[in-house]
Amino acid sequence: MESNSGTYNDNAAASYEEAKKLADDIMVKIKCRPVVGVICGSGLGELANMVKDTEIMGYEEIPGFPVSTVPGHAGKLVFGHLGGKPVVLMKGRVHFYEGITIQKTALPIRIMKLMGVKILFVTNAAGGINQTYEIGDLMIIKDHINMPGFAGMNPLHGQNDERFGPRFPAISKAYTKRLRDHAKVTAKKLGFEGFTIHEGVYCMLAGPSFETVTECKFLNMIGVDCTGMSTCPEVIVAAHCGMEVFGLSLVTNKVVMEYDSDQIANHEEVLETGALRSKDLQKLVAAMLETLDV
Ligand code: HPA
């Protein structure tokens, strides 16, 4: 991970006071008071172009803010109005595989919370595990598997600060039905054609290597529809601090399910599909915000 000169150990989870100071410092420089936070996944940063009255801060301007090194992740906080709502967009996010702790990947969510954000929209590029999913389809996330959590990597690992949330938070309703239903109604009104919007289960693997064939078969067996290398840490931390979450995956590729297949996963394909479907994803998010009760 590239690091900007932080005031504390770059890889440690920020304390409440440190996160509060970062949020306060940002709010001194920015007029917008966001109520919705949006994370733009790989190749989906174009969403930021729809924001009106923009005020922009580079991640490197915020001491201790994790800066991504991955192509397709610009590294800017974009404040303004989207669908008439005050929002903050993360144009680019940092991933666990970049060498950062899982706690630190979710620090931006706590900063958002302390800036007044109530609802988190999270988008990602993902591999289609479900064999009925096609490249370019969207998936409303109804639940997730935080696979790194099975090996002890949970963003809430460590001392708990009750000012953020409880020691043992429930995560089973993180992706609220209200927002999933709102997405379905909005998508229907928009009358998209040429791709399908599914509802399914997202699984995070740590990456950065793509999955083996057997790992894909295993994920398919346990009920996963899409897999990627992000999202779960941010969603867990958002649910912990009482935010409502809406998650959307763009199926950028079909995972390899046959041994000795000639097909191989690659990041270029992920970015290409992101560019193709990005307009529809933008339309859906903006239209959802227009009619959303915050
Ligand atoms: N696997 C993991 N992460 C991904 C994929 C994939 O196939 N596609 C986009 N992100």
PDB file of C-alpha atoms and ligand atoms in Angstrom:
ATOM      1  CA  MET A   1       0.000   0.000   0.000  1.00  0.00           C
ATOM      2  CA  GLU A   2       1.159   3.527  -0.697  1.00  0.00           C
ATOM      3  CA  SER A   3       1.009   5.515   2.481  1.00  0.00           C
ATOM      4  CA  ASN A   4       0.481   9.183   3.041  1.00  0.00           C
ATOM      5  CA  SER A   5       2.183  10.645   6.079  1.00  0.00           C
ATOM      6  CA  GLY A   6      -0.183   9.592   8.842  1.00  0.00           C
ATOM      7  CA  THR A   7      -0.183  10.858  12.381  1.00  0.00           C
ATOM      8  CA  TYR A   8      -0.396   7.293  13.674  1.00  0.00           C
ATOM      9  CA  ASN A   9       0.871   3.839  12.768  1.00  0.00           C
ATOM     10  CA  ASP A  10      -0.203   3.402   9.157  1.00  0.00           C
ATOM     11  CA  ASN A  11      -1.512  -0.097   9.599  1.00  0.00           C
ATOM     12  CA  ALA A  12      -3.239   0.194  12.971  1.00  0.00           C
ATOM     13  CA  ALA A  13      -6.995   0.577  13.348  1.00  0.00           C
ATOM     14  CA  ALA A  14      -7.734   4.239  14.066  1.00  0.00           C
ATOM     15  CA  SER A  15      -9.102   5.065  17.517  1.00  0.00           C
ATOM     16  CA  TYR A  16     -12.415   6.903  17.822  1.00  0.00           C
ATOM     17  CA  GLU A  17     -10.524  10.132  18.541  1.00  0.00           C
ATOM     18  CA  GLU A  18      -8.285   9.707  15.477  1.00  0.00           C
ATOM     19  CA  ALA A  19     -11.221   8.930  13.186  1.00  0.00           C
ATOM     20  CA  LYS A  20     -13.151  11.890  14.657  1.00  0.00           C
ATOM     21  CA  LYS A  21     -10.239  14.232  14.049  1.00  0.00           C
ATOM     22  CA  LEU A  22      -9.979  13.096  10.415  1.00  0.00           C
ATOM     23  CA  ALA A  23     -13.736  13.595   9.912  1.00  0.00           C
ATOM     24  CA  ASP A  24     -13.645  17.030  11.583  1.00  0.00           C
ATOM     25  CA  ASP A  25     -10.625  18.124   9.512  1.00  0.00           C
ATOM     26  CA  ILE A  26     -12.420  17.116   6.302  1.00  0.00           C
ATOM     27  CA  MET A  27     -15.625  18.902   7.337  1.00  0.00           C
ATOM     28  CA  VAL A  28     -13.706  22.127   7.949  1.00  0.00           C
ATOM     29  CA  LYS A  29     -12.598  22.082   4.297  1.00  0.00           C
ATOM     30  CA  ILE A  30     -15.858  20.819   2.732  1.00  0.00           C
ATOM     31  CA  LYS A  31     -19.283  22.515   2.700  1.00  0.00           C
ATOM     32  CA  CYS A  32     -21.330  19.412   1.815  1.00  0.00           C
ATOM     33  CA  ARG A  33     -22.855  17.435   4.714  1.00  0.00           C
ATOM     34  CA  PRO A  34     -23.275  13.949   3.220  1.00  0.00           C
ATOM     35  CA  VAL A  35     -26.021  11.584   4.390  1.00  0.00           C
ATOM     36  CA  VAL A  36     -25.227   8.843   1.881  1.00  0.00           C
ATOM     37  CA  GLY A  37     -21.787   7.331   1.241  1.00  0.00           C
ATOM     38  CA  VAL A  38     -21.019   5.517  -2.006  1.00  0.00           C
ATOM     39  CA  ILE A  39     -18.019   3.266  -2.634  1.00  0.00           C
ATOM     40  CA  CYS A  40     -17.166   2.926  -6.318  1.00  0.00           C
ATOM     41  CA  GLY A  41     -15.707  -0.496  -7.104  1.00  0.00           C
ATOM     42  CA  SER A  42     -13.095  -1.447  -9.722  1.00  0.00           C
ATOM     43  CA  GLY A  43     -13.769   0.435 -12.962  1.00  0.00           C
ATOM     44  CA  LEU A  44     -16.951   2.011 -11.559  1.00  0.00           C
ATOM     45  CA  GLY A  45     -15.531   5.413 -10.634  1.00  0.00           C
ATOM     46  CA  GLU A  46     -17.483   7.071 -13.486  1.00  0.00           C
ATOM     47  CA  LEU A  47     -20.366   7.326 -11.050  1.00  0.00           C
ATOM     48  CA  ALA A  48     -18.542  10.354  -9.649  1.00  0.00           C
ATOM     49  CA  ASN A  49     -19.125  12.208 -12.951  1.00  0.00           C
ATOM     50  CA  MET A  50     -22.851  12.396 -12.174  1.00  0.00           C
ATOM     51  CA  VAL A  51     -22.284  14.264  -8.922  1.00  0.00           C
ATOM     52  CA  LYS A  52     -23.320  17.935  -8.952  1.00  0.00           C
ATOM     53  CA  ASP A  53     -21.790  20.803  -6.921  1.00  0.00           C
ATOM     54  CA  THR A  54     -18.642  18.736  -6.498  1.00  0.00           C
ATOM     55  CA  GLU A  55     -15.981  19.318  -3.896  1.00  0.00           C
ATOM     56  CA  ILE A  56     -13.050  16.914  -4.238  1.00  0.00           C
ATOM     57  CA  MET A  57     -10.332  15.773  -1.844  1.00  0.00           C
ATOM     58  CA  GLY A  58      -7.525  13.391  -2.814  1.00  0.00           C
ATOM     59  CA  TYR A  59      -6.971  10.577  -0.307  1.00  0.00           C
ATOM     60  CA  GLU A  60      -3.352  11.716  -0.041  1.00  0.00           C
ATOM     61  CA  GLU A  61      -4.591  15.010   1.459  1.00  0.00           C
ATOM     62  CA  ILE A  62      -6.084  13.126   4.419  1.00  0.00           C
ATOM     63  CA  PRO A  63      -3.394  11.977   6.902  1.00  0.00           C
ATOM     64  CA  GLY A  64      -3.675   8.236   7.546  1.00  0.00           C
ATOM     65  CA  PHE A  65      -6.327   7.633   4.849  1.00  0.00           C
ATOM     66  CA  PRO A  66      -5.572   4.389   2.957  1.00  0.00           C
ATOM     67  CA  VAL A  67      -4.491   5.048  -0.650  1.00  0.00           C
ATOM     68  CA  SER A  68      -5.084   2.364  -3.309  1.00  0.00           C
ATOM     69  CA  THR A  69      -2.347   1.245  -5.674  1.00  0.00           C
ATOM     70  CA  VAL A  70      -4.697  -0.620  -8.048  1.00  0.00           C
ATOM     71  CA  PRO A  71      -5.488   0.550 -11.635  1.00  0.00           C
ATOM     72  CA  GLY A  72      -9.145   1.626 -11.810  1.00  0.00           C
ATOM     73  CA  HIS A  73      -9.089   3.124  -8.274  1.00  0.00           C
ATOM     74  CA  ALA A  74      -8.519   6.870  -8.538  1.00  0.00           C
ATOM     75  CA  GLY A  75      -8.256   7.731  -4.829  1.00  0.00           C
ATOM     76  CA  LYS A  76     -10.564  10.719  -4.401  1.00  0.00           C
ATOM     77  CA  LEU A  77     -13.395  11.643  -2.060  1.00  0.00           C
ATOM     78  CA  VAL A  78     -16.049  13.347  -4.175  1.00  0.00           C
ATOM     79  CA  PHE A  79     -18.646  15.353  -2.252  1.00  0.00           C
ATOM     80  CA  GLY A  80     -21.760  16.872  -3.794  1.00  0.00           C
ATOM     81  CA  HIS A  81     -25.321  15.988  -4.800  1.00  0.00           C
ATOM     82  CA  LEU A  82     -26.418  12.808  -6.513  1.00  0.00           C
ATOM     83  CA  GLY A  83     -30.118  12.227  -7.145  1.00  0.00           C
ATOM     84  CA  GLY A  84     -30.668  15.409  -5.120  1.00  0.00           C
ATOM     85  CA  LYS A  85     -29.085  13.952  -1.963  1.00  0.00           C
ATOM     86  CA  PRO A  86     -25.882  15.166  -0.305  1.00  0.00           C
ATOM     87  CA  VAL A  87     -23.370  12.383  -0.845  1.00  0.00           C
ATOM     88  CA  VAL A  88     -19.734  11.459  -0.490  1.00  0.00           C
ATOM     89  CA  LEU A  89     -18.297   9.066  -3.060  1.00  0.00           C
ATOM     90  CA  MET A  90     -15.138   7.100  -2.642  1.00  0.00           C
ATOM     91  CA  LYS A  91     -13.688   7.039  -6.127  1.00  0.00           C
ATOM     92  CA  GLY A  92     -11.479   4.045  -5.564  1.00  0.00           C
ATOM     93  CA  ARG A  93     -11.010   1.908  -2.469  1.00  0.00           C
ATOM     94  CA  VAL A  94      -8.144   0.095  -0.851  1.00  0.00           C
ATOM     95  CA  HIS A  95      -8.095  -3.696  -0.600  1.00  0.00           C
ATOM     96  CA  PHE A  96      -6.787  -6.066   2.048  1.00  0.00           C
ATOM     97  CA  TYR A  97      -4.490  -7.697  -0.545  1.00  0.00           C
ATOM     98  CA  GLU A  98      -2.574  -4.425  -0.915  1.00  0.00           C
ATOM     99  CA  GLY A  99      -0.924  -5.214   2.400  1.00  0.00           C
ATOM    100  CA  ILE A 100      -3.098  -3.176   4.716  1.00  0.00           C
ATOM    101  CA  THR A 101      -4.871  -4.602   7.753  1.00  0.00           C
ATOM    102  CA  ILE A 102      -8.507  -5.528   7.335  1.00  0.00           C
ATOM    103  CA  GLN A 103      -9.382  -2.942  10.003  1.00  0.00           C
ATOM    104  CA  LYS A 104      -7.721  -0.186   8.007  1.00  0.00           C
ATOM    105  CA  THR A 105      -9.605  -1.061   4.792  1.00  0.00           C
ATOM    106  CA  ALA A 106     -12.780  -0.047   6.605  1.00  0.00           C
ATOM    107  CA  LEU A 107     -11.480   3.183   8.211  1.00  0.00           C
ATOM    108  CA  PRO A 108     -13.185   5.357   5.546  1.00  0.00           C
ATOM    109  CA  ILE A 109     -16.563   4.012   6.688  1.00  0.00           C
ATOM    110  CA  ARG A 110     -16.004   5.231  10.242  1.00  0.00           C
ATOM    111  CA  ILE A 111     -14.940   8.606   8.905  1.00  0.00           C
ATOM    112  CA  MET A 112     -18.141   8.709   6.826  1.00  0.00           C
ATOM    113  CA  LYS A 113     -20.194   7.842   9.910  1.00  0.00           C
ATOM    114  CA  LEU A 114     -18.580  10.661  11.855  1.00  0.00           C
ATOM    115  CA  MET A 115     -19.334  13.049   8.963  1.00  0.00           C
ATOM    116  CA  GLY A 116     -23.057  12.185   9.279  1.00  0.00           C
ATOM    117  CA  VAL A 117     -23.510   9.406   6.692  1.00  0.00           C
ATOM    118  CA  LYS A 118     -26.513   7.166   7.453  1.00  0.00           C
ATOM    119  CA  ILE A 119     -26.661   4.901   4.407  1.00  0.00           C
ATOM    120  CA  LEU A 120     -23.796   3.174   2.592  1.00  0.00           C
ATOM    121  CA  PHE A 121     -24.024   2.188  -1.075  1.00  0.00           C
ATOM    122  CA  VAL A 122     -21.241  -0.190  -1.977  1.00  0.00           C
ATOM    123  CA  THR A 123     -20.472  -1.343  -5.506  1.00  0.00           C
ATOM    124  CA  ASN A 124     -17.923  -3.870  -6.673  1.00  0.00           C
ATOM    125  CA  ALA A 125     -16.693  -5.796  -9.661  1.00  0.00           C
ATOM    126  CA  ALA A 126     -17.169  -9.512  -9.139  1.00  0.00           C
ATOM    127  CA  GLY A 127     -16.733 -12.887 -10.751  1.00  0.00           C
ATOM    128  CA  GLY A 128     -19.941 -14.785 -11.520  1.00  0.00           C
ATOM    129  CA  ILE A 129     -20.002 -18.086  -9.631  1.00  0.00           C
ATOM    130  CA  ASN A 130     -23.685 -18.684 -10.332  1.00  0.00           C
ATOM    131  CA  GLN A 131     -23.711 -20.405 -13.731  1.00  0.00           C
ATOM    132  CA  THR A 132     -26.878 -18.570 -14.829  1.00  0.00           C
ATOM    133  CA  TYR A 133     -25.208 -15.165 -14.447  1.00  0.00           C
ATOM    134  CA  GLU A 134     -23.853 -13.497 -17.590  1.00  0.00           C
ATOM    135  CA  ILE A 135     -21.035 -10.990 -17.954  1.00  0.00           C
ATOM    136  CA  GLY A 136     -22.529  -7.507 -17.550  1.00  0.00           C
ATOM    137  CA  ASP A 137     -25.358  -8.618 -15.246  1.00  0.00           C
ATOM    138  CA  LEU A 138     -25.862  -6.821 -11.940  1.00  0.00           C
ATOM    139  CA  MET A 139     -26.481  -8.488  -8.585  1.00  0.00           C
ATOM    140  CA  ILE A 140     -28.190  -6.853  -5.628  1.00  0.00           C
ATOM    141  CA  ILE A 141     -26.336  -8.266  -2.627  1.00  0.00           C
ATOM    142  CA  LYS A 142     -28.711  -9.889  -0.134  1.00  0.00           C
ATOM    143  CA  ASP A 143     -26.038 -11.388   2.111  1.00  0.00           C
ATOM    144  CA  HIS A 144     -22.332 -12.105   2.171  1.00  0.00           C
ATOM    145  CA  ILE A 145     -19.688 -14.576   3.284  1.00  0.00           C
ATOM    146  CA  ASN A 146     -16.637 -12.874   4.742  1.00  0.00           C
ATOM    147  CA  MET A 147     -14.286 -15.756   3.981  1.00  0.00           C
ATOM    148  CA  PRO A 148     -11.209 -14.060   5.558  1.00  0.00           C
ATOM    149  CA  GLY A 149     -13.276 -13.913   8.762  1.00  0.00           C
ATOM    150  CA  PHE A 150     -13.141 -17.742   8.893  1.00  0.00           C
ATOM    151  CA  ALA A 151      -9.390 -17.336   9.367  1.00  0.00           C
ATOM    152  CA  GLY A 152      -9.703 -14.594  11.996  1.00  0.00           C
ATOM    153  CA  MET A 153      -9.666 -11.557   9.721  1.00  0.00           C
ATOM    154  CA  ASN A 154     -12.677  -9.539  10.752  1.00  0.00           C
ATOM    155  CA  PRO A 155     -12.501  -5.724  10.706  1.00  0.00           C
ATOM    156  CA  LEU A 156     -13.948  -5.632  14.239  1.00  0.00           C
ATOM    157  CA  HIS A 157     -11.169  -7.850  15.600  1.00  0.00           C
ATOM    158  CA  GLY A 158      -9.519  -6.127  18.556  1.00  0.00           C
ATOM    159  CA  GLN A 159     -10.721  -3.848  21.292  1.00  0.00           C
ATOM    160  CA  ASN A 160     -14.264  -2.546  20.776  1.00  0.00           C
ATOM    161  CA  ASP A 161     -15.199   1.105  21.217  1.00  0.00           C
ATOM    162  CA  GLU A 162     -18.896   1.319  22.091  1.00  0.00           C
ATOM    163  CA  ARG A 163     -19.058   4.796  20.552  1.00  0.00           C
ATOM    164  CA  PHE A 164     -18.838   3.057  17.177  1.00  0.00           C
ATOM    165  CA  GLY A 165     -21.088   0.119  18.048  1.00  0.00           C
ATOM    166  CA  PRO A 166     -21.589  -3.012  20.178  1.00  0.00           C
ATOM    167  CA  ARG A 167     -19.012  -5.733  20.841  1.00  0.00           C
ATOM    168  CA  PHE A 168     -21.162  -8.405  19.153  1.00  0.00           C
ATOM    169  CA  PRO A 169     -23.131  -6.741  16.374  1.00  0.00           C
ATOM    170  CA  ALA A 170     -25.766  -8.601  14.344  1.00  0.00           C
ATOM    171  CA  ILE A 171     -24.839  -8.576  10.663  1.00  0.00           C
ATOM    172  CA  SER A 172     -27.670 -10.754   9.303  1.00  0.00           C
ATOM    173  CA  LYS A 173     -29.768  -7.746   8.244  1.00  0.00           C
ATOM    174  CA  ALA A 174     -26.900  -5.566   7.017  1.00  0.00           C
ATOM    175  CA  TYR A 175     -28.215  -5.394   3.418  1.00  0.00           C
ATOM    176  CA  THR A 176     -31.662  -4.137   4.379  1.00  0.00           C
ATOM    177  CA  LYS A 177     -34.774  -5.413   2.643  1.00  0.00           C
ATOM    178  CA  ARG A 178     -36.004  -1.825   2.359  1.00  0.00           C
ATOM    179  CA  LEU A 179     -33.069  -0.889   0.121  1.00  0.00           C
ATOM    180  CA  ARG A 180     -33.094  -4.154  -1.846  1.00  0.00           C
ATOM    181  CA  ASP A 181     -36.816  -3.690  -2.588  1.00  0.00           C
ATOM    182  CA  HIS A 182     -36.196  -0.062  -3.479  1.00  0.00           C
ATOM    183  CA  ALA A 183     -33.533  -1.153  -5.986  1.00  0.00           C
ATOM    184  CA  LYS A 184     -35.887  -3.678  -7.609  1.00  0.00           C
ATOM    185  CA  VAL A 185     -38.745  -1.165  -7.927  1.00  0.00           C
ATOM    186  CA  THR A 186     -36.376   1.508  -9.291  1.00  0.00           C
ATOM    187  CA  ALA A 187     -34.768  -0.877 -11.804  1.00  0.00           C
ATOM    188  CA  LYS A 188     -38.210  -1.920 -13.057  1.00  0.00           C
ATOM    189  CA  LYS A 189     -39.193   1.727 -13.573  1.00  0.00           C
ATOM    190  CA  LEU A 190     -35.977   2.360 -15.522  1.00  0.00           C
ATOM    191  CA  GLY A 191     -36.834  -0.580 -17.793  1.00  0.00           C
ATOM    192  CA  PHE A 192     -33.295  -1.818 -18.397  1.00  0.00           C
ATOM    193  CA  GLU A 193     -32.782  -4.161 -21.328  1.00  0.00           C
ATOM    194  CA  GLY A 194     -29.965  -6.466 -22.394  1.00  0.00           C
ATOM    195  CA  PHE A 195     -28.897  -7.640 -18.957  1.00  0.00           C
ATOM    196  CA  THR A 196     -30.420  -9.131 -15.817  1.00  0.00           C
ATOM    197  CA  ILE A 197     -30.503  -7.794 -12.282  1.00  0.00           C
ATOM    198  CA  HIS A 198     -30.214 -10.696  -9.865  1.00  0.00           C
ATOM    199  CA  GLU A 199     -30.304 -10.847  -6.086  1.00  0.00           C
ATOM    200  CA  GLY A 200     -27.696 -13.056  -4.491  1.00  0.00           C
ATOM    201  CA  VAL A 201     -24.841 -13.819  -2.135  1.00  0.00           C
ATOM    202  CA  TYR A 202     -21.405 -12.200  -2.409  1.00  0.00           C
ATOM    203  CA  CYS A 203     -18.295 -13.863  -1.044  1.00  0.00           C
ATOM    204  CA  MET A 204     -15.051 -12.058  -0.322  1.00  0.00           C
ATOM    205  CA  LEU A 205     -11.803 -13.951  -0.769  1.00  0.00           C
ATOM    206  CA  ALA A 206      -8.623 -12.185   0.269  1.00  0.00           C
ATOM    207  CA  GLY A 207      -6.990 -12.189  -3.200  1.00  0.00           C
ATOM    208  CA  PRO A 208      -4.974 -10.963  -5.031  1.00  0.00           C
ATOM    209  CA  SER A 209      -4.747 -14.286  -6.874  1.00  0.00           C
ATOM    210  CA  PHE A 210      -7.971 -15.197  -8.629  1.00  0.00           C
ATOM    211  CA  GLU A 211      -9.657 -18.414  -7.508  1.00  0.00           C
ATOM    212  CA  THR A 212      -8.634 -21.919  -8.447  1.00  0.00           C
ATOM    213  CA  VAL A 213     -11.160 -24.100 -10.256  1.00  0.00           C
ATOM    214  CA  THR A 214     -11.789 -26.108  -7.093  1.00  0.00           C
ATOM    215  CA  GLU A 215     -12.276 -22.974  -5.007  1.00  0.00           C
ATOM    216  CA  CYS A 216     -14.926 -21.846  -7.511  1.00  0.00           C
ATOM    217  CA  LYS A 217     -16.650 -25.224  -7.359  1.00  0.00           C
ATOM    218  CA  PHE A 218     -16.604 -25.001  -3.561  1.00  0.00           C
ATOM    219  CA  LEU A 219     -18.092 -21.470  -3.573  1.00  0.00           C
ATOM    220  CA  ASN A 220     -20.805 -22.640  -5.952  1.00  0.00           C
ATOM    221  CA  MET A 221     -21.605 -25.570  -3.676  1.00  0.00           C
ATOM    222  CA  ILE A 222     -21.998 -23.420  -0.564  1.00  0.00           C
ATOM    223  CA  GLY A 223     -24.443 -21.004  -2.221  1.00  0.00           C
ATOM    224  CA  VAL A 224     -22.246 -18.134  -3.381  1.00  0.00           C
ATOM    225  CA  ASP A 225     -23.398 -16.257  -6.501  1.00  0.00           C
ATOM    226  CA  CYS A 226     -20.551 -13.761  -6.956  1.00  0.00           C
ATOM    227  CA  THR A 227     -17.030 -13.501  -5.600  1.00  0.00           C
ATOM    228  CA  GLY A 228     -14.622 -10.608  -5.216  1.00  0.00           C
ATOM    229  CA  MET A 229     -11.837  -9.180  -3.081  1.00  0.00           C
ATOM    230  CA  SER A 230     -13.571  -6.362  -1.213  1.00  0.00           C
ATOM    231  CA  THR A 231     -16.812  -5.112   0.334  1.00  0.00           C
ATOM    232  CA  CYS A 232     -17.266  -7.371   3.392  1.00  0.00           C
ATOM    233  CA  PRO A 233     -14.965  -5.373   5.713  1.00  0.00           C
ATOM    234  CA  GLU A 234     -16.662  -2.086   4.838  1.00  0.00           C
ATOM    235  CA  VAL A 235     -20.141  -3.585   5.212  1.00  0.00           C
ATOM    236  CA  ILE A 236     -19.356  -5.168   8.594  1.00  0.00           C
ATOM    237  CA  VAL A 237     -18.010  -1.873   9.921  1.00  0.00           C
ATOM    238  CA  ALA A 238     -20.982   0.042   8.473  1.00  0.00           C
ATOM    239  CA  ALA A 239     -23.494  -2.345  10.074  1.00  0.00           C
ATOM    240  CA  HIS A 240     -21.549  -2.164  13.355  1.00  0.00           C
ATOM    241  CA  CYS A 241     -21.958   1.619  13.495  1.00  0.00           C
ATOM    242  CA  GLY A 242     -25.661   1.486  12.599  1.00  0.00           C
ATOM    243  CA  MET A 243     -25.607   2.370   8.909  1.00  0.00           C
ATOM    244  CA  GLU A 244     -28.049   0.858   6.460  1.00  0.00           C
ATOM    245  CA  VAL A 245     -26.262  -0.841   3.538  1.00  0.00           C
ATOM    246  CA  PHE A 246     -27.068  -1.359  -0.115  1.00  0.00           C
ATOM    247  CA  GLY A 247     -24.661  -3.533  -2.134  1.00  0.00           C
ATOM    248  CA  LEU A 248     -24.415  -4.004  -5.879  1.00  0.00           C
ATOM    249  CA  SER A 249     -22.046  -6.318  -7.760  1.00  0.00           C
ATOM    250  CA  LEU A 250     -21.278  -6.022 -11.444  1.00  0.00           C
ATOM    251  CA  VAL A 251     -20.494  -9.411 -12.965  1.00  0.00           C
ATOM    252  CA  THR A 252     -17.340  -8.580 -14.902  1.00  0.00           C
ATOM    253  CA  ASN A 253     -16.353 -12.153 -15.733  1.00  0.00           C
ATOM    254  CA  LYS A 254     -17.449 -15.742 -15.343  1.00  0.00           C
ATOM    255  CA  VAL A 255     -15.159 -17.681 -13.066  1.00  0.00           C
ATOM    256  CA  VAL A 256     -13.333 -20.719 -14.414  1.00  0.00           C
ATOM    257  CA  MET A 257     -15.266 -23.849 -13.430  1.00  0.00           C
ATOM    258  CA  GLU A 258     -13.626 -26.478 -15.656  1.00  0.00           C
ATOM    259  CA  TYR A 259     -10.193 -27.986 -15.100  1.00  0.00           C
ATOM    260  CA  ASP A 260      -7.848 -27.360 -18.044  1.00  0.00           C
ATOM    261  CA  SER A 261     -10.128 -24.652 -19.442  1.00  0.00           C
ATOM    262  CA  ASP A 262      -8.413 -22.165 -21.805  1.00  0.00           C
ATOM    263  CA  GLN A 263     -10.275 -19.330 -20.102  1.00  0.00           C
ATOM    264  CA  ILE A 264      -8.263 -17.307 -17.560  1.00  0.00           C
ATOM    265  CA  ALA A 265      -9.354 -14.534 -15.202  1.00  0.00           C
ATOM    266  CA  ASN A 266      -7.711 -11.137 -15.694  1.00  0.00           C
ATOM    267  CA  HIS A 267      -8.069  -7.597 -14.358  1.00  0.00           C
ATOM    268  CA  GLU A 268      -8.333  -6.018 -17.860  1.00  0.00           C
ATOM    269  CA  GLU A 269     -11.592  -7.886 -18.480  1.00  0.00           C
ATOM    270  CA  VAL A 270     -12.873  -6.599 -15.130  1.00  0.00           C
ATOM    271  CA  LEU A 271     -12.163  -2.982 -16.120  1.00  0.00           C
ATOM    272  CA  GLU A 272     -13.615  -3.410 -19.653  1.00  0.00           C
ATOM    273  CA  THR A 273     -16.943  -4.746 -18.367  1.00  0.00           C
ATOM    274  CA  GLY A 274     -16.996  -2.006 -15.742  1.00  0.00           C
ATOM    275  CA  ALA A 275     -16.748   0.580 -18.511  1.00  0.00           C
ATOM    276  CA  LEU A 276     -19.505  -1.139 -20.546  1.00  0.00           C
ATOM    277  CA  ARG A 277     -22.128  -1.343 -17.803  1.00  0.00           C
ATOM    278  CA  SER A 278     -21.053   1.696 -15.830  1.00  0.00           C
ATOM    279  CA  LYS A 279     -23.759   3.983 -17.342  1.00  0.00           C
ATOM    280  CA  ASP A 280     -26.591   1.646 -16.283  1.00  0.00           C
ATOM    281  CA  LEU A 281     -25.154   1.274 -12.820  1.00  0.00           C
ATOM    282  CA  GLN A 282     -24.903   5.060 -12.511  1.00  0.00           C
ATOM    283  CA  LYS A 283     -28.514   5.452 -13.644  1.00  0.00           C
ATOM    284  CA  LEU A 284     -29.738   2.923 -11.093  1.00  0.00           C
ATOM    285  CA  VAL A 285     -27.831   4.438  -8.167  1.00  0.00           C
ATOM    286  CA  ALA A 286     -28.872   8.024  -9.045  1.00  0.00           C
ATOM    287  CA  ALA A 287     -32.532   7.033  -9.514  1.00  0.00           C
ATOM    288  CA  MET A 288     -32.531   5.122  -6.226  1.00  0.00           C
ATOM    289  CA  LEU A 289     -31.164   8.168  -4.420  1.00  0.00           C
ATOM    290  CA  GLU A 290     -33.765  10.472  -5.982  1.00  0.00           C
ATOM    291  CA  THR A 291     -36.635   8.618  -4.365  1.00  0.00           C
ATOM    292  CA  LEU A 292     -34.899   7.384  -1.224  1.00  0.00           C
ATOM    293  CA  ASP A 293     -36.058   8.294   2.286  1.00  0.00           C
ATOM    294  CA  VAL A 294     -32.888   9.058   4.226  1.00  0.00           C
TER     295      VAL A 294
HETATM  296  N1  HPA B   1     -12.620 -13.213  -8.690  1.00  0.00           N
HETATM  297  C1  HPA B   1     -12.311 -12.364  -7.689  1.00  0.00           C
HETATM  298  N2  HPA B   1     -12.471 -11.067  -7.765  1.00  0.00           N
HETATM  299  C2  HPA B   1     -12.973 -10.561  -8.887  1.00  0.00           C
HETATM  300  C3  HPA B   1     -13.326 -11.376  -9.975  1.00  0.00           C
HETATM  301  C4  HPA B   1     -13.129 -12.773  -9.864  1.00  0.00           C
HETATM  302  O1  HPA B   1     -13.410 -13.565 -10.787  1.00  0.00           O
HETATM  303  N3  HPA B   1     -13.812 -10.558 -10.936  1.00  0.00           N
HETATM  304  C5  HPA B   1     -13.751  -9.284 -10.448  1.00  0.00           C
HETATM  305  N4  HPA B   1     -13.255  -9.285  -9.215  1.00  0.00           N
END
